[in-house]
PDB file of C-alpha atoms and ligand atoms in Angstrom:
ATOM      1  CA  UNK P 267     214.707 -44.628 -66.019  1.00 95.00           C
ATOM      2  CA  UNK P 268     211.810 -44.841 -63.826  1.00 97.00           C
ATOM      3  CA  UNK P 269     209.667 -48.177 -64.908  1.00 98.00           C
ATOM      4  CA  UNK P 270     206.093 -46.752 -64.993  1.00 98.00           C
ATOM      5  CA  UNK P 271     204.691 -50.546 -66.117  1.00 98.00           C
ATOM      6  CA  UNK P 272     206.915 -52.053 -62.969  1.00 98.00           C
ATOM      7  CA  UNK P 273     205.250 -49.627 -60.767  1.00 98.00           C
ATOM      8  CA  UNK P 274     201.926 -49.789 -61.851  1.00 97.00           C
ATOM      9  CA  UNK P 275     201.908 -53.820 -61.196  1.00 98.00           C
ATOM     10  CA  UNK P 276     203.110 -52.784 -57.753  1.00 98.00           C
ATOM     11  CA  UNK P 277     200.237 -50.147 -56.649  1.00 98.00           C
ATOM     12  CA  UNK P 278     197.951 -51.154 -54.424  1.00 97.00           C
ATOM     13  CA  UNK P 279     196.162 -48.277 -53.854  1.00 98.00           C
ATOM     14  CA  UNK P 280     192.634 -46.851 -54.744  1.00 98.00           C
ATOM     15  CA  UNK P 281     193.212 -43.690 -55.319  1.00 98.00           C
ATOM     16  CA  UNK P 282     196.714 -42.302 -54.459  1.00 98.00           C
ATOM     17  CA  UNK P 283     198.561 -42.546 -57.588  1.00 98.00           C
ATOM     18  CA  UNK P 284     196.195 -43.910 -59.710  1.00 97.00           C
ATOM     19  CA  UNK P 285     196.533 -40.926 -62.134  1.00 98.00           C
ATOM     20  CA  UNK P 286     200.347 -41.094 -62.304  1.00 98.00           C
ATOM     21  CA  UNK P 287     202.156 -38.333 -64.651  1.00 98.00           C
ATOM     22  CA  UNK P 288     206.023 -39.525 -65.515  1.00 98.00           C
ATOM     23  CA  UNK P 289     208.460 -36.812 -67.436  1.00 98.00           C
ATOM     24  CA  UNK P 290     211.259 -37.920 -68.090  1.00 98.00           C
ATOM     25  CA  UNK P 291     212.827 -33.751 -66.919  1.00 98.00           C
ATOM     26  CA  UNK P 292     211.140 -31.078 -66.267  1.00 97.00           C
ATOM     27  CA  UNK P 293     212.002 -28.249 -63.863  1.00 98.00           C
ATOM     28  CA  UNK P 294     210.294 -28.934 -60.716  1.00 98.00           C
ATOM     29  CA  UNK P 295     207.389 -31.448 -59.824  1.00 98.00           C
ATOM     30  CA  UNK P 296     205.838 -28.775 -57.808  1.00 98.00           C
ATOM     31  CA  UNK P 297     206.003 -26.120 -60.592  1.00 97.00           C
ATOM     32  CA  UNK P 298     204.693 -28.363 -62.881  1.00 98.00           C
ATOM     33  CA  UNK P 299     201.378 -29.208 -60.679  1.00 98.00           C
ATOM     34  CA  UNK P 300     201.249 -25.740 -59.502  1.00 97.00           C
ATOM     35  CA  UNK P 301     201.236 -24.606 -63.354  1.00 96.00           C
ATOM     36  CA  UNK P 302     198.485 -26.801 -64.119  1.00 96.00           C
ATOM     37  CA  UNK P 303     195.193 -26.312 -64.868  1.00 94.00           C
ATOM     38  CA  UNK P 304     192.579 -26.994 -61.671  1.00 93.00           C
ATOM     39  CA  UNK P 305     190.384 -29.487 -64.386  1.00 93.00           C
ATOM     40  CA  UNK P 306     194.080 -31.398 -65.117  1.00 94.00           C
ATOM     41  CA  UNK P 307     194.771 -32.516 -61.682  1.00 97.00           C
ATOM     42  CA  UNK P 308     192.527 -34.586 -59.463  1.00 97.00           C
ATOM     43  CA  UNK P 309     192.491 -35.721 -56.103  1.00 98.00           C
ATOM     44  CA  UNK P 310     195.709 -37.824 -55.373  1.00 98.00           C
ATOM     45  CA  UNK P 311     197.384 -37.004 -59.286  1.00 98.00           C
ATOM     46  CA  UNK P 312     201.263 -37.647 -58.617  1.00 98.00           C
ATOM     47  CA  UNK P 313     203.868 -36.031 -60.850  1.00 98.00           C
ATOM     48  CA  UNK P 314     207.134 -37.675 -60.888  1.00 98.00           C
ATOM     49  CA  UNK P 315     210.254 -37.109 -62.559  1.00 98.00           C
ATOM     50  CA  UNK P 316     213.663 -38.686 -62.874  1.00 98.00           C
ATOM     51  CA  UNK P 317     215.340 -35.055 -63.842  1.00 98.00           C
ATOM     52  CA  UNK P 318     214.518 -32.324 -62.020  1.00 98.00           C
ATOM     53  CA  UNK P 319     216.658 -28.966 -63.063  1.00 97.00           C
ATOM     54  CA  UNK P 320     215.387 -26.450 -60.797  1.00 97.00           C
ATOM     55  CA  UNK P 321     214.223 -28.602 -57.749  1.00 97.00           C
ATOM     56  CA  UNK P 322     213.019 -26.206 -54.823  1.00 97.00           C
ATOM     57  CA  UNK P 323     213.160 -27.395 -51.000  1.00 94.00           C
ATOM     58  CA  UNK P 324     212.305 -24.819 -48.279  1.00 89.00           C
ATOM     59  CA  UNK P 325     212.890 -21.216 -48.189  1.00 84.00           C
ATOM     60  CA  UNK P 326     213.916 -21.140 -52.083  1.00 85.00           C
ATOM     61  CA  UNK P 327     216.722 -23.787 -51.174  1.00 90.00           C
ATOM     62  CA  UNK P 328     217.512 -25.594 -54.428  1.00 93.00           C
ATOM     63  CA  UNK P 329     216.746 -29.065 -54.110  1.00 94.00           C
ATOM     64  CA  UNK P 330     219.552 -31.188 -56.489  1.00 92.00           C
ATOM     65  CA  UNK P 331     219.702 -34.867 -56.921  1.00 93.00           C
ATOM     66  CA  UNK P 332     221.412 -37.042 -59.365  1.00 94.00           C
ATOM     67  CA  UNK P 333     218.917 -38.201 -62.106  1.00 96.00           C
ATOM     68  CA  UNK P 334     217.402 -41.149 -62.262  1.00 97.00           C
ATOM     69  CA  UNK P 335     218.880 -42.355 -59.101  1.00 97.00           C
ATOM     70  CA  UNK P 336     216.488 -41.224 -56.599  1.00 98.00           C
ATOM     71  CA  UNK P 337     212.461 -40.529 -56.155  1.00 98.00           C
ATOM     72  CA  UNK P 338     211.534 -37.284 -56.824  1.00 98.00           C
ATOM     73  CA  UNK P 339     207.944 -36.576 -57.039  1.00 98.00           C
ATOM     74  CA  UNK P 340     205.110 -34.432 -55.641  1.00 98.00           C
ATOM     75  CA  UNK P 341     201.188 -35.352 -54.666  1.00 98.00           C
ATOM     76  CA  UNK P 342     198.139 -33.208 -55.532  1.00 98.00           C
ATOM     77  CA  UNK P 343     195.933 -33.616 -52.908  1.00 98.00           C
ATOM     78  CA  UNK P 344     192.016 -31.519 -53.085  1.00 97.00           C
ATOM     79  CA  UNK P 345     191.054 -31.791 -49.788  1.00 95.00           C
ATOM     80  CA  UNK P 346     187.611 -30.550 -48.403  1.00 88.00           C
ATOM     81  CA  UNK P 347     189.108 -28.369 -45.138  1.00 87.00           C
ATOM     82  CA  UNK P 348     192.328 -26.583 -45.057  1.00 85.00           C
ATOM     83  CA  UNK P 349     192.713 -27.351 -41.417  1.00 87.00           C
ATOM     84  CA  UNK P 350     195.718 -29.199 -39.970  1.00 90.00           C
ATOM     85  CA  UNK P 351     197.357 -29.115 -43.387  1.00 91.00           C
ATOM     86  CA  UNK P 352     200.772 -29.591 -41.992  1.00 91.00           C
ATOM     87  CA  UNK P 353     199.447 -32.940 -40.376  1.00 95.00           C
ATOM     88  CA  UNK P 354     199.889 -33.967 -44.469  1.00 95.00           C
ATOM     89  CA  UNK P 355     203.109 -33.479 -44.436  1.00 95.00           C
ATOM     90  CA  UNK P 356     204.140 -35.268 -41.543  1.00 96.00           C
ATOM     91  CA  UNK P 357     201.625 -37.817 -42.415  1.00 97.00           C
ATOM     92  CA  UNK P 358     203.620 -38.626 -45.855  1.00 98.00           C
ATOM     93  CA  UNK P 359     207.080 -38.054 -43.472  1.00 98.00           C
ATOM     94  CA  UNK P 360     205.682 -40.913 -41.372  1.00 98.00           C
ATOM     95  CA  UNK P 361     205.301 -43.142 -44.209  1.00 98.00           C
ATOM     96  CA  UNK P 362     208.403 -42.519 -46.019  1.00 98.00           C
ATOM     97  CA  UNK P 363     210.160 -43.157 -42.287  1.00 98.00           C
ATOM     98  CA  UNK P 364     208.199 -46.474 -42.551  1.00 98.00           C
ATOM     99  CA  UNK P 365     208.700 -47.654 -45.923  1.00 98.00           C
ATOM    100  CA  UNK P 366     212.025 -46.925 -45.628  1.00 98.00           C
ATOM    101  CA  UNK P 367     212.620 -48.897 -42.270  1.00 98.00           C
ATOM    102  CA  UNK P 368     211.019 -51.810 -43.908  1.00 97.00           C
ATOM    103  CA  UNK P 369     213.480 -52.081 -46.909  1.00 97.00           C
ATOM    104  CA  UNK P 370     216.412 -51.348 -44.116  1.00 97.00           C
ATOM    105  CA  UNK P 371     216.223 -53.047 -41.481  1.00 95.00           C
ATOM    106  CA  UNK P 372     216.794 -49.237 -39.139  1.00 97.00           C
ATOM    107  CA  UNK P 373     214.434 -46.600 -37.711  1.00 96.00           C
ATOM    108  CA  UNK P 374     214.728 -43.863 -39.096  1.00 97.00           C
ATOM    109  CA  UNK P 375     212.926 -39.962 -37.697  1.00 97.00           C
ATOM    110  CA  UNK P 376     211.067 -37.389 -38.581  1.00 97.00           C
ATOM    111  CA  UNK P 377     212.663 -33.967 -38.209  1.00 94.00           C
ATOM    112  CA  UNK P 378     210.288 -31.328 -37.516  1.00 89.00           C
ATOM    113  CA  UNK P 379     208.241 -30.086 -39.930  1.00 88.00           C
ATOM    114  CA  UNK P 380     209.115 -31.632 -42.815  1.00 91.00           C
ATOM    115  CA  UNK P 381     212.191 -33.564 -43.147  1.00 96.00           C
ATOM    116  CA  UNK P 382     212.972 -37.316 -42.809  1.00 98.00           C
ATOM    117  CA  UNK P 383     216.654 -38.098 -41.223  1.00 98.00           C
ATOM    118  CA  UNK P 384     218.620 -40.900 -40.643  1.00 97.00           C
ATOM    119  CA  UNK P 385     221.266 -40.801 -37.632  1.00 95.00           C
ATOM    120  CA  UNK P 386     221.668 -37.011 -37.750  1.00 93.00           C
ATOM    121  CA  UNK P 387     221.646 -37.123 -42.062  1.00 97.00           C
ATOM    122  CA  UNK P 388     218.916 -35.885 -43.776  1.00 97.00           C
ATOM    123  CA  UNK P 389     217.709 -39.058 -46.150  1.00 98.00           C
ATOM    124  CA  UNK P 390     214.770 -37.085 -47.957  1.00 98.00           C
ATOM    125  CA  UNK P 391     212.775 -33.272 -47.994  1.00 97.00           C
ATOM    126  CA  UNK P 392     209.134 -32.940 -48.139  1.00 97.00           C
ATOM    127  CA  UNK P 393     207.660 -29.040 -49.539  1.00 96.00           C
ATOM    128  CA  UNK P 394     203.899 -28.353 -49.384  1.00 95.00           C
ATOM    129  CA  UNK P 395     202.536 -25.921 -50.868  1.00 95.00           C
ATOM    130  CA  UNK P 396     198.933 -24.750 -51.535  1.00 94.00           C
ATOM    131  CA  UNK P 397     197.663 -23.564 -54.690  1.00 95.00           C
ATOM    132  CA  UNK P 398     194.583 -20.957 -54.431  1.00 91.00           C
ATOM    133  CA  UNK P 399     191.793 -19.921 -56.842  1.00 88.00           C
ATOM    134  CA  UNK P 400     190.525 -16.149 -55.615  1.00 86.00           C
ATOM    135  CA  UNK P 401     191.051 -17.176 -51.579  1.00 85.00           C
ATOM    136  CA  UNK P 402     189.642 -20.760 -51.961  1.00 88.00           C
ATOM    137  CA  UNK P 403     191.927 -23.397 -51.960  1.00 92.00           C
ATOM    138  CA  UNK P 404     191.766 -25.495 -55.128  1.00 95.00           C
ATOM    139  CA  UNK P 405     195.041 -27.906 -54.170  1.00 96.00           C
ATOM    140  CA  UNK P 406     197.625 -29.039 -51.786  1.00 97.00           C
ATOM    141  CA  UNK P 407     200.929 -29.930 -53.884  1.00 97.00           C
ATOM    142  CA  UNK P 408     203.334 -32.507 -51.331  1.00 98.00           C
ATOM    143  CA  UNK P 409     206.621 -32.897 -53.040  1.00 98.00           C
ATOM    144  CA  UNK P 410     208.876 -35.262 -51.866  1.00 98.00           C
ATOM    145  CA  UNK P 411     212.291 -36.067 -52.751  1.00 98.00           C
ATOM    146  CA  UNK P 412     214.071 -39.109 -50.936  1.00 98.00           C
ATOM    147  CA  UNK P 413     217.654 -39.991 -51.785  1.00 98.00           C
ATOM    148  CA  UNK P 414     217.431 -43.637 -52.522  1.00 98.00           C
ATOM    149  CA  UNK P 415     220.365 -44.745 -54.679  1.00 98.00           C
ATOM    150  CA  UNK P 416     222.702 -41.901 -54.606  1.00 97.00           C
ATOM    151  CA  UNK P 417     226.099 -42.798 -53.738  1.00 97.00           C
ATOM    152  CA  UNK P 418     227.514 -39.689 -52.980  1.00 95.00           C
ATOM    153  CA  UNK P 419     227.032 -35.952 -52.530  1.00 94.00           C
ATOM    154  CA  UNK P 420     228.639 -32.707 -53.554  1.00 91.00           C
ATOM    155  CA  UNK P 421     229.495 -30.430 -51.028  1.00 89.00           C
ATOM    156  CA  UNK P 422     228.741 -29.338 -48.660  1.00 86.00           C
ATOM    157  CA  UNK P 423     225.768 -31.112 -48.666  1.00 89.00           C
ATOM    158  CA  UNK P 424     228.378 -34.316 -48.231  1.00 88.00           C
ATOM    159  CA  UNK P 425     228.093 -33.739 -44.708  1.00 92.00           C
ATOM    160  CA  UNK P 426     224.356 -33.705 -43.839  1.00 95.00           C
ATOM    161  CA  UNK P 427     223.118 -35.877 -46.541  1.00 97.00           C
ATOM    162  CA  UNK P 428     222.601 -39.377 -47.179  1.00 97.00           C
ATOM    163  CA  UNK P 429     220.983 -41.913 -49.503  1.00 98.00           C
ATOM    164  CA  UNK P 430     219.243 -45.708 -48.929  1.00 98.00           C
ATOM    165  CA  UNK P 431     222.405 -46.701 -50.663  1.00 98.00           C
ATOM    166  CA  UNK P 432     225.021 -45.265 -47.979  1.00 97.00           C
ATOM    167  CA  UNK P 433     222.569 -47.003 -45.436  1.00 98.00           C
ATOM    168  CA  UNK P 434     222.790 -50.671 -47.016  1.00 97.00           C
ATOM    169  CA  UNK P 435     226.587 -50.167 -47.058  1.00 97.00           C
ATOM    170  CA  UNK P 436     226.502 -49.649 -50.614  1.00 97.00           C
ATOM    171  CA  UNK P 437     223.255 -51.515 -52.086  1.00 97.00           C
ATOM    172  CA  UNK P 438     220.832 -50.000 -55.001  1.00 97.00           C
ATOM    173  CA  UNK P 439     217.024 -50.441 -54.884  1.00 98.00           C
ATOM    174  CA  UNK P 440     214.197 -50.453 -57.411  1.00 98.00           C
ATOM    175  CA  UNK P 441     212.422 -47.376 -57.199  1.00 98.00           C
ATOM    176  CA  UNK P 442     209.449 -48.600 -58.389  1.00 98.00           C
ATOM    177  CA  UNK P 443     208.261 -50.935 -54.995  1.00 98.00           C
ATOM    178  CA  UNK P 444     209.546 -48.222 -52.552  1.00 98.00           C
ATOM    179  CA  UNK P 445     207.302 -45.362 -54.472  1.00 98.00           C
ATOM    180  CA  UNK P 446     204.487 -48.148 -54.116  1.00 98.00           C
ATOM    181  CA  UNK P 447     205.131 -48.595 -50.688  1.00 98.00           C
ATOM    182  CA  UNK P 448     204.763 -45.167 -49.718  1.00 98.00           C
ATOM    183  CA  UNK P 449     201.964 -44.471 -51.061  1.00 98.00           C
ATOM    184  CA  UNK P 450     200.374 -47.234 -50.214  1.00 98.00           C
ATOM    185  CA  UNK P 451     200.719 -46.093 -46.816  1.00 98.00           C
ATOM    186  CA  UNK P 452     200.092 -41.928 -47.330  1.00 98.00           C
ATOM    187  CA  UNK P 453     196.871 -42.942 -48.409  1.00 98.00           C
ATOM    188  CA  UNK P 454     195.561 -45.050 -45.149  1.00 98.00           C
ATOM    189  CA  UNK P 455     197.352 -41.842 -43.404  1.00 98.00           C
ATOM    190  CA  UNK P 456     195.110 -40.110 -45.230  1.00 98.00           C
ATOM    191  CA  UNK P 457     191.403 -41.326 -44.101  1.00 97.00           C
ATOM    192  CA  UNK P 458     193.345 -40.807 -40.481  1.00 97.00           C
ATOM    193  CA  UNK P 459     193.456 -37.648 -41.119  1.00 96.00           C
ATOM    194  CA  UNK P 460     190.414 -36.786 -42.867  1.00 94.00           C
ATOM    195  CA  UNK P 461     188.789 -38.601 -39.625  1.00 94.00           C
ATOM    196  CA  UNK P 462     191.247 -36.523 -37.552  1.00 93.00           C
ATOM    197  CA  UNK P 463     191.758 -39.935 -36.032  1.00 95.00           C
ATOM    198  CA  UNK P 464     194.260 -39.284 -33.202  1.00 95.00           C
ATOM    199  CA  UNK P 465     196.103 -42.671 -33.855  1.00 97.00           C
ATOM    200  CA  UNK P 466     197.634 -40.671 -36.553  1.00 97.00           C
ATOM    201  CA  UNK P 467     199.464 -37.854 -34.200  1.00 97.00           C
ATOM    202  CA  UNK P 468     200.488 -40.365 -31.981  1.00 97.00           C
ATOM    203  CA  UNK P 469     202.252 -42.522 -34.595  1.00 97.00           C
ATOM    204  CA  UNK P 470     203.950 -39.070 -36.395  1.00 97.00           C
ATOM    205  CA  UNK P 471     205.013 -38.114 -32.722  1.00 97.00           C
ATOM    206  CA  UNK P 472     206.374 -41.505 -31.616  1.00 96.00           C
ATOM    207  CA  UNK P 473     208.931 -40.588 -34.947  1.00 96.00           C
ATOM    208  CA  UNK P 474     209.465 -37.100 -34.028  1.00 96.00           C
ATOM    209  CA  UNK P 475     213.501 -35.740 -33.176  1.00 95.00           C
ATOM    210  CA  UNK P 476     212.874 -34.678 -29.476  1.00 94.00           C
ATOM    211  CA  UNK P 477     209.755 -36.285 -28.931  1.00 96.00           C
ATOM    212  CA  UNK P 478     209.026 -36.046 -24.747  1.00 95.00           C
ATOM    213  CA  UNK P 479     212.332 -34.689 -24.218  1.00 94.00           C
ATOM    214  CA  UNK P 480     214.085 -31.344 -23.090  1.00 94.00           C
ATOM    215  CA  UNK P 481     215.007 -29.292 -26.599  1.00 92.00           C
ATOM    216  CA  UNK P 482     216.391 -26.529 -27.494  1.00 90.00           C
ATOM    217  CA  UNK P 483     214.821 -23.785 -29.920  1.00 87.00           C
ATOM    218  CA  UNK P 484     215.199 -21.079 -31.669  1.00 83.00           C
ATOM    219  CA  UNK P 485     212.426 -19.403 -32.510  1.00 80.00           C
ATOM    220  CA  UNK P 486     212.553 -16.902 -35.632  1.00 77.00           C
ATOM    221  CA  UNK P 487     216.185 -17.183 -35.502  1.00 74.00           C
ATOM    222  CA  UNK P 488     216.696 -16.164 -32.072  1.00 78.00           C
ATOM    223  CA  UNK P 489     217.641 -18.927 -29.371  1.00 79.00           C
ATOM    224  CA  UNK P 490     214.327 -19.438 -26.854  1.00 76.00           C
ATOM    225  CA  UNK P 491     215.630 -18.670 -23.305  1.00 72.00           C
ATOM    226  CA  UNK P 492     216.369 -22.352 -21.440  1.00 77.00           C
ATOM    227  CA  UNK P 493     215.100 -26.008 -22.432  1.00 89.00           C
ATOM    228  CA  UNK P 494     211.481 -26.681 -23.071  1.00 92.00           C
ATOM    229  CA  UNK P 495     209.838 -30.098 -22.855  1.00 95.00           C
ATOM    230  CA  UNK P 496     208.871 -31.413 -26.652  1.00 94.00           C
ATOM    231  CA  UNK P 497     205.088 -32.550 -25.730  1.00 96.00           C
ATOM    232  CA  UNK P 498     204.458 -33.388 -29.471  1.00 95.00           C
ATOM    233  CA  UNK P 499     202.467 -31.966 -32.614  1.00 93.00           C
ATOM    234  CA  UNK P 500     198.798 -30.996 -32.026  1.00 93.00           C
ATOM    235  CA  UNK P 501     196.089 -31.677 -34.344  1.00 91.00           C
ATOM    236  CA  UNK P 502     197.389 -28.224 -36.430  1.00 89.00           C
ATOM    237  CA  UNK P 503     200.887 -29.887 -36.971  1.00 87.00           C
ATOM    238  CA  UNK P 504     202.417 -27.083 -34.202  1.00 89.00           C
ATOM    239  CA  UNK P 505     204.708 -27.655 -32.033  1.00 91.00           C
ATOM    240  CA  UNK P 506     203.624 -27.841 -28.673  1.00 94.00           C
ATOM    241  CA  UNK P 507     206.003 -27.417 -25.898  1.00 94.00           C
ATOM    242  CA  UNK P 508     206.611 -27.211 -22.251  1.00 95.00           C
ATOM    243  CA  UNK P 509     208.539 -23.842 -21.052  1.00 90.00           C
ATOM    244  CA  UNK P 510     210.989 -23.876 -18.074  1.00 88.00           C
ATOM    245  CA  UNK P 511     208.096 -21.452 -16.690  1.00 88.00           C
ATOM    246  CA  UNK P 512     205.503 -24.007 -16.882  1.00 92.00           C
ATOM    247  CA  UNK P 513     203.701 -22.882 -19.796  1.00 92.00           C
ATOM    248  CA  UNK P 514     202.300 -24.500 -22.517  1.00 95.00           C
ATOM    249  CA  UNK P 515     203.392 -22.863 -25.986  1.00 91.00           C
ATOM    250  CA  UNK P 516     202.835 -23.804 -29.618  1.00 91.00           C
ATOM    251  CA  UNK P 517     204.554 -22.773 -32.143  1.00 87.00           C
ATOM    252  CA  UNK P 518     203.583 -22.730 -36.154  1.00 80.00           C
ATOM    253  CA  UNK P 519     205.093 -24.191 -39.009  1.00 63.00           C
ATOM    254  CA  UNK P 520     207.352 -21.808 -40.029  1.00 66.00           C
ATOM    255  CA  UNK P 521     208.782 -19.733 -36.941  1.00 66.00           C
ATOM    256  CA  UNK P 522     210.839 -23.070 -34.900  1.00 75.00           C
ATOM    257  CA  UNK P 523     213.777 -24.787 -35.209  1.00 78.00           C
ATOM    258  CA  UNK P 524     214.394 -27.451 -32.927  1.00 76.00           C
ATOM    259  CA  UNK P 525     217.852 -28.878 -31.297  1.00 76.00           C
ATOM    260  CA  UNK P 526     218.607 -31.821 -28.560  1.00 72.00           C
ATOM    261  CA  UNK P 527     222.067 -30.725 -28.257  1.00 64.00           C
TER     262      UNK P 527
HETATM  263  C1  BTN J 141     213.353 -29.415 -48.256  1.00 92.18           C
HETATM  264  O1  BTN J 141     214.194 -30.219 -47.827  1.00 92.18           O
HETATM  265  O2  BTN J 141     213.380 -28.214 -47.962  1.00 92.18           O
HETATM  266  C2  BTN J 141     212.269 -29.942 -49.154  1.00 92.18           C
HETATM  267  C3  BTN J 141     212.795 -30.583 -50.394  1.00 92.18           C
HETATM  268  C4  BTN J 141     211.689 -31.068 -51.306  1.00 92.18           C
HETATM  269  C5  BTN J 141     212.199 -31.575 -52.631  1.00 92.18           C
HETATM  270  C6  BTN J 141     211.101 -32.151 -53.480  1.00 92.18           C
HETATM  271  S1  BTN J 141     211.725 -33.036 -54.875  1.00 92.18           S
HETATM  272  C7  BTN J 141     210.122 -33.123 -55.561  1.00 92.18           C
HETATM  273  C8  BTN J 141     209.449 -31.805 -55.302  1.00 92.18           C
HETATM  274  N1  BTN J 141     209.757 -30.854 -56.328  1.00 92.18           N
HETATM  275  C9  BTN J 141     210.471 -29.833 -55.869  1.00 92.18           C
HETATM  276  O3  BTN J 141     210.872 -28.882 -56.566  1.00 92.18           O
HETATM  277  N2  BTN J 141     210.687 -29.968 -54.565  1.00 92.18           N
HETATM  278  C10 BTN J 141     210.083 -31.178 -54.049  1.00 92.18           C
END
């Protein structure tokens, strides 16, 4: 079980976390912030859980990890512009990818948008979502799952996924410092972005799959006629390319896959 008193002696934050919500299983972190009320969750409230039943990833995906074995969690985040959201979520990719390298000893990468890999596995799944009141935004919910002492996976996930634990050749870790450590650093990511301070989008590039190189994409499903360039994210979190025809082109959140085959 997830030591709340273990990981409250490890915090160092000032805000991030400091209103910390454990249940022991619930259906989805997400859900459960979504669900409630505006007056319930603050700026930087975290929901975790060590069973999740109905965990969601991307476009309805389910999202299933053994309980208690890895961190599962999402932030509520009530931030005064909506713009650059998606920055967030590569902002809390960023310091996964660098919490994670620290306990490891390996570099780890962000894959575009949301996803944090480790040599062509996925280690851990980030979902924002955004929570309205009439058209006014009243939250950002970042849920995060990141597979930290799962030994193995069903399939066919088996093939794509893997765990802190498969990393370190078969080694556990507390949850409680690595949670810590993250958010530690999601919170100085934070005031980057709220300053739209550009050090920020040049440290979430530098981790990006693709990053300055020739890519593959498809866009909307469809396979983009011939190599662009990967120039990086822009201060939107869109992908911003360079075509074979010499044009610049971004593309949004949802419409891109990327490849470096
Ligand atoms: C993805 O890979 O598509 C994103 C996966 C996100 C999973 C996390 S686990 C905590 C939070 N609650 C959910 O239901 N989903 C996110």
């Amino acid at each position: 079980m997830f030591d709340e008193k273990a990981f409250e002696n490890r915090l160092t934050t000032s805000w991030l976390g400091q209103d910390f919500i454990y249940v022991e299983q619930l259906d989805s972190t997400n859900s459960y912030l979504r669900r409630a009320e505006s007056d319930k969750v603050g700026h930087g409230t975290i929901c975790l859980t060590d069973h999740q039943t109905h965990g969601r990833g991307r476009y309805e995906r389910k999202w299933v990890t053994r309980p208690s074995a890895n961190l599962t969690f999402t932030i509520a985040f009530k931030p005064s512009r909506v713009a650059g959201l998606h920055v967030l979520t590569l902002a809390s990719a960023l310091a996964i990818t660098e919490t994670v390298d620290q306990c490891l000893d390996v570099e780890c990468d962000i894959k575009w948008p949301n996803d944090i890999y480790y040599k062509n596995k996925k280690l851990g799944g980030i979902l924002t979502e955004s929570v309205f009141t009439g058209n006014q935004i009243d939250r950002v919910l970042v849920g995060i799952g990141l597979n930290v002492n799962q030994e193995k996976f069903s399939e066919p996930i088996d093939q794509t996924a893997t765990s802190m634990y498969q990393i370190a050749g078969g080694k556990s870790f507390k949850r409680e410092p690595i949670l810590a450590g993250v958010l530690q650093r999601i919170e100085h990511f934070y005031s980057q972005w709220q300053r739209f301070d550009v050090k920020l989008l040049k440290a979430i590039n530098r981790r990006i799959i693709g990053y300055g190189e020739w890519v593959s994409l498809q866009v909307g499903g469809e396979r983009y006629d011939g190599k662009c360039k990967f120039l990086g994210i822009n201060e939107e979190g869109a992908l911003v390319v360079l075509t074979s025809n010499d044009e610049i082109k971004t593309f949004s959140y949802e419409q891109v896959h990327i490849t470096t085959d």
